[in-house]
Amino acid sequence: MADITNLRQAFVDEIRDIYHAEKQLLKALPKLAAAASDVELRGALESHLAETANQVSRLEQVFTLVGEKPQTKTCAGMAGIIEEGSAVLGESPGPVLDAMIIASAQRAEHYEIAAYGTVAAWAEGLGYTDAAELLRETLDEEKTADETLTGLAEAGINVAAGEPPTTPARARTAGAS
Ligand code: FE
Ligand code: FE
Ligand code: ZN
């Protein structure tokens, strides 16, 4: 992209990227939620899916506020995170898979936190105060989603995932030696 020469252009480029990232998550989150065994984890992923739909419309408002039409640009970063996350979905349901789902979802949240932190700061710097406010609202939701996942992991899913399997006994002995 040799045609980006100012911060406003860089800003528009970044919101196109995160717009595509969010649209990819709209498709990926239901799959992660469906694969989760823990009821609270499934609920957290489903409620973040609803937030994600709202984040997409917030981004559309941001495009309008800065005089641009909503347009996506391929977000290879989120595509890679989702590709890695989808790879675990073939595993057997249970606490270990739940722990891996959390690991994958948190990577997505951290990517978003980085992206929204940047675009909120740039919007502020460019004088797009209303857009900055909308982007910070989403940033806060992403941070809360991340904290919720940490909470669920620490409240029990990691412990359950670390318990030795009840069968087969032979594998347990081998694993302990
Ligand atoms: Fe999001
Ligand atoms: Fe990206
Ligand atoms: Zn998110």
Coordinates of C-alpha atoms and ligand atoms in Angstrom, one line a residue:
M1 CA 0.0 0.0 0.0
A2 CA 2.3 2.7 -1.2
D3 CA -0.5 5.1 -1.5
I4 CA -1.0 5.8 2.2
T5 CA 0.7 9.1 3.0
N6 CA -1.2 10.5 6.0
L7 CA -2.7 9.4 9.3
R8 CA -6.3 9.7 8.0
Q9 CA -5.6 7.2 5.2
A10 CA -3.9 4.9 7.7
F11 CA -6.9 5.2 10.0
V12 CA -9.4 4.3 7.2
D13 CA -7.2 1.4 6.2
E14 CA -7.2 0.1 9.8
I15 CA -11.0 0.4 10.3
R16 CA -11.5 -1.5 7.0
D17 CA -9.2 -4.2 8.5
I18 CA -11.0 -4.5 11.8
Y19 CA -14.4 -4.3 10.0
H20 CA -13.3 -7.5 8.2
A21 CA -11.9 -9.0 11.4
E22 CA -15.3 -8.5 13.1
K23 CA -17.2 -10.0 10.2
Q24 CA -15.0 -13.1 10.3
L25 CA -15.7 -13.4 14.0
L26 CA -19.5 -13.3 13.4
K27 CA -19.1 -16.5 11.5
A28 CA -16.5 -18.1 13.8
L29 CA -17.9 -17.4 17.3
P30 CA -21.1 -19.6 16.8
K31 CA -18.8 -22.5 16.0
L32 CA -16.7 -22.0 19.1
A33 CA -19.8 -21.6 21.2
A34 CA -21.4 -24.8 19.8
A35 CA -18.2 -26.8 20.6
A36 CA -18.0 -25.6 24.3
S37 CA -19.2 -28.0 26.9
D38 CA -19.1 -25.6 29.9
V39 CA -22.5 -23.8 30.0
E40 CA -21.0 -20.5 31.2
L41 CA -18.3 -20.6 28.5
R42 CA -20.9 -21.2 25.8
G43 CA -23.0 -18.3 27.3
A44 CA -20.0 -16.0 27.3
L45 CA -19.2 -16.7 23.7
E46 CA -22.8 -16.3 22.6
S47 CA -23.2 -13.0 24.4
H48 CA -19.9 -11.8 22.8
L49 CA -21.4 -12.8 19.5
A50 CA -24.3 -10.5 20.1
E51 CA -21.8 -7.7 21.1
T52 CA -19.8 -8.4 17.9
A53 CA -22.9 -7.8 15.8
N54 CA -23.3 -4.4 17.5
Q55 CA -19.6 -3.7 17.0
V56 CA -20.0 -4.2 13.3
S57 CA -22.8 -1.6 13.2
R58 CA -20.7 0.7 15.4
L59 CA -17.9 0.5 12.8
E60 CA -20.4 1.3 10.0
Q61 CA -21.3 4.5 12.0
V62 CA -17.6 5.3 12.3
F63 CA -17.2 5.0 8.5
T64 CA -20.2 7.4 8.1
L65 CA -18.8 9.8 10.7
V66 CA -15.5 10.2 8.8
G67 CA -17.2 10.5 5.4
E68 CA -16.4 7.0 4.1
K69 CA -18.5 4.1 2.9
P70 CA -18.2 0.9 4.9
Q71 CA -15.7 -1.3 3.1
T72 CA -13.6 -4.3 4.2
K73 CA -10.0 -5.0 3.6
T74 CA -8.7 -8.6 4.1
C75 CA -7.7 -9.0 7.7
A76 CA -5.1 -11.8 7.4
G77 CA -4.3 -11.6 11.1
M78 CA -7.8 -12.6 12.2
A79 CA -8.1 -15.1 9.4
G80 CA -5.0 -16.8 10.9
I81 CA -6.2 -16.7 14.4
I82 CA -9.6 -18.2 13.4
E83 CA -7.8 -20.9 11.3
E84 CA -5.8 -22.0 14.3
G85 CA -8.9 -21.9 16.5
S86 CA -10.9 -24.0 14.1
A87 CA -8.2 -26.7 14.1
V88 CA -9.1 -27.6 17.7
L89 CA -12.8 -28.1 16.9
G90 CA -12.2 -31.7 15.9
E91 CA -11.1 -32.6 19.4
S92 CA -13.4 -34.5 21.9
P93 CA -15.8 -32.2 23.9
G94 CA -14.8 -31.6 27.5
P95 CA -12.7 -29.4 29.7
V96 CA -9.5 -29.7 27.7
L97 CA -11.3 -28.6 24.5
D98 CA -12.9 -25.8 26.5
A99 CA -9.5 -24.6 27.7
M100 CA -8.3 -24.6 24.1
I101 CA -11.4 -22.7 23.0
I102 CA -10.6 -20.1 25.6
A103 CA -7.0 -19.9 24.4
S104 CA -8.2 -19.3 20.9
A105 CA -10.9 -16.8 21.7
Q106 CA -8.4 -14.8 23.9
R107 CA -6.0 -14.5 20.9
A108 CA -8.9 -13.0 18.9
E109 CA -9.7 -10.6 21.8
H110 CA -6.1 -9.5 22.1
Y111 CA -5.8 -8.8 18.4
E112 CA -9.0 -6.7 18.6
I113 CA -7.8 -4.9 21.7
A114 CA -4.6 -3.9 19.9
A115 CA -6.5 -2.8 16.8
Y116 CA -9.2 -0.8 18.6
G117 CA -6.6 0.8 21.0
T118 CA -4.8 2.1 17.9
V119 CA -7.8 3.3 15.9
A120 CA -9.4 5.0 19.0
A121 CA -6.2 6.9 19.6
W122 CA -5.8 7.8 15.9
A123 CA -9.5 9.0 15.7
E124 CA -8.9 11.2 18.7
G125 CA -5.7 12.6 17.2
L126 CA -7.5 13.3 13.9
G127 CA -10.2 15.2 15.7
Y128 CA -12.9 12.5 15.1
T129 CA -14.2 12.8 18.7
D130 CA -17.5 10.9 18.1
A131 CA -15.8 8.1 16.2
A132 CA -13.2 7.9 18.9
E133 CA -16.0 7.5 21.5
L134 CA -17.6 4.6 19.6
L135 CA -14.3 2.9 19.1
R136 CA -13.5 3.2 22.8
E137 CA -16.9 1.6 23.7
T138 CA -16.0 -1.4 21.6
L139 CA -12.4 -1.5 23.0
D140 CA -14.0 -1.7 26.5
E141 CA -16.3 -4.6 25.4
E142 CA -13.3 -6.5 24.0
K143 CA -11.4 -6.0 27.3
T144 CA -14.4 -7.2 29.3
A145 CA -14.8 -10.2 27.0
D146 CA -11.1 -11.1 27.5
E147 CA -11.4 -10.7 31.3
T148 CA -14.6 -12.9 31.3
L149 CA -12.6 -15.7 29.5
T150 CA -9.8 -15.4 32.0
G151 CA -12.3 -15.6 34.8
L152 CA -13.9 -18.7 33.5
A153 CA -10.5 -20.4 32.9
E154 CA -9.3 -19.6 36.4
A155 CA -12.6 -20.4 38.0
G156 CA -12.5 -24.0 37.1
I157 CA -12.0 -24.9 33.4
N158 CA -8.2 -25.0 33.7
V159 CA -8.4 -27.1 36.8
A160 CA -10.9 -29.5 35.2
A161 CA -8.7 -29.7 32.1
G162 CA -5.7 -30.5 34.2
E163 CA -7.3 -33.5 35.9
P164 CA -6.0 -36.8 34.8
P165 CA -8.4 -38.7 32.5
T166 CA -10.4 -41.4 34.3
T167 CA -9.5 -43.9 31.6
P168 CA -7.4 -45.6 30.5
A169 CA -5.4 -46.2 33.6
R170 CA -2.4 -47.3 31.6
A171 CA -2.1 -43.9 29.9
R172 CA -2.4 -42.2 33.2
T173 CA 0.6 -44.2 34.7
A174 CA 2.6 -43.5 31.6
G175 CA 1.8 -39.8 31.8
A176 CA 2.9 -39.6 35.4
S177 CA 6.2 -41.2 35.0
Ligands
FE1 FE -15.0 -7.4 18.4
FE2 FE -5.9 -7.3 10.6
ZN3 ZN -14.2 -9.4 20.6

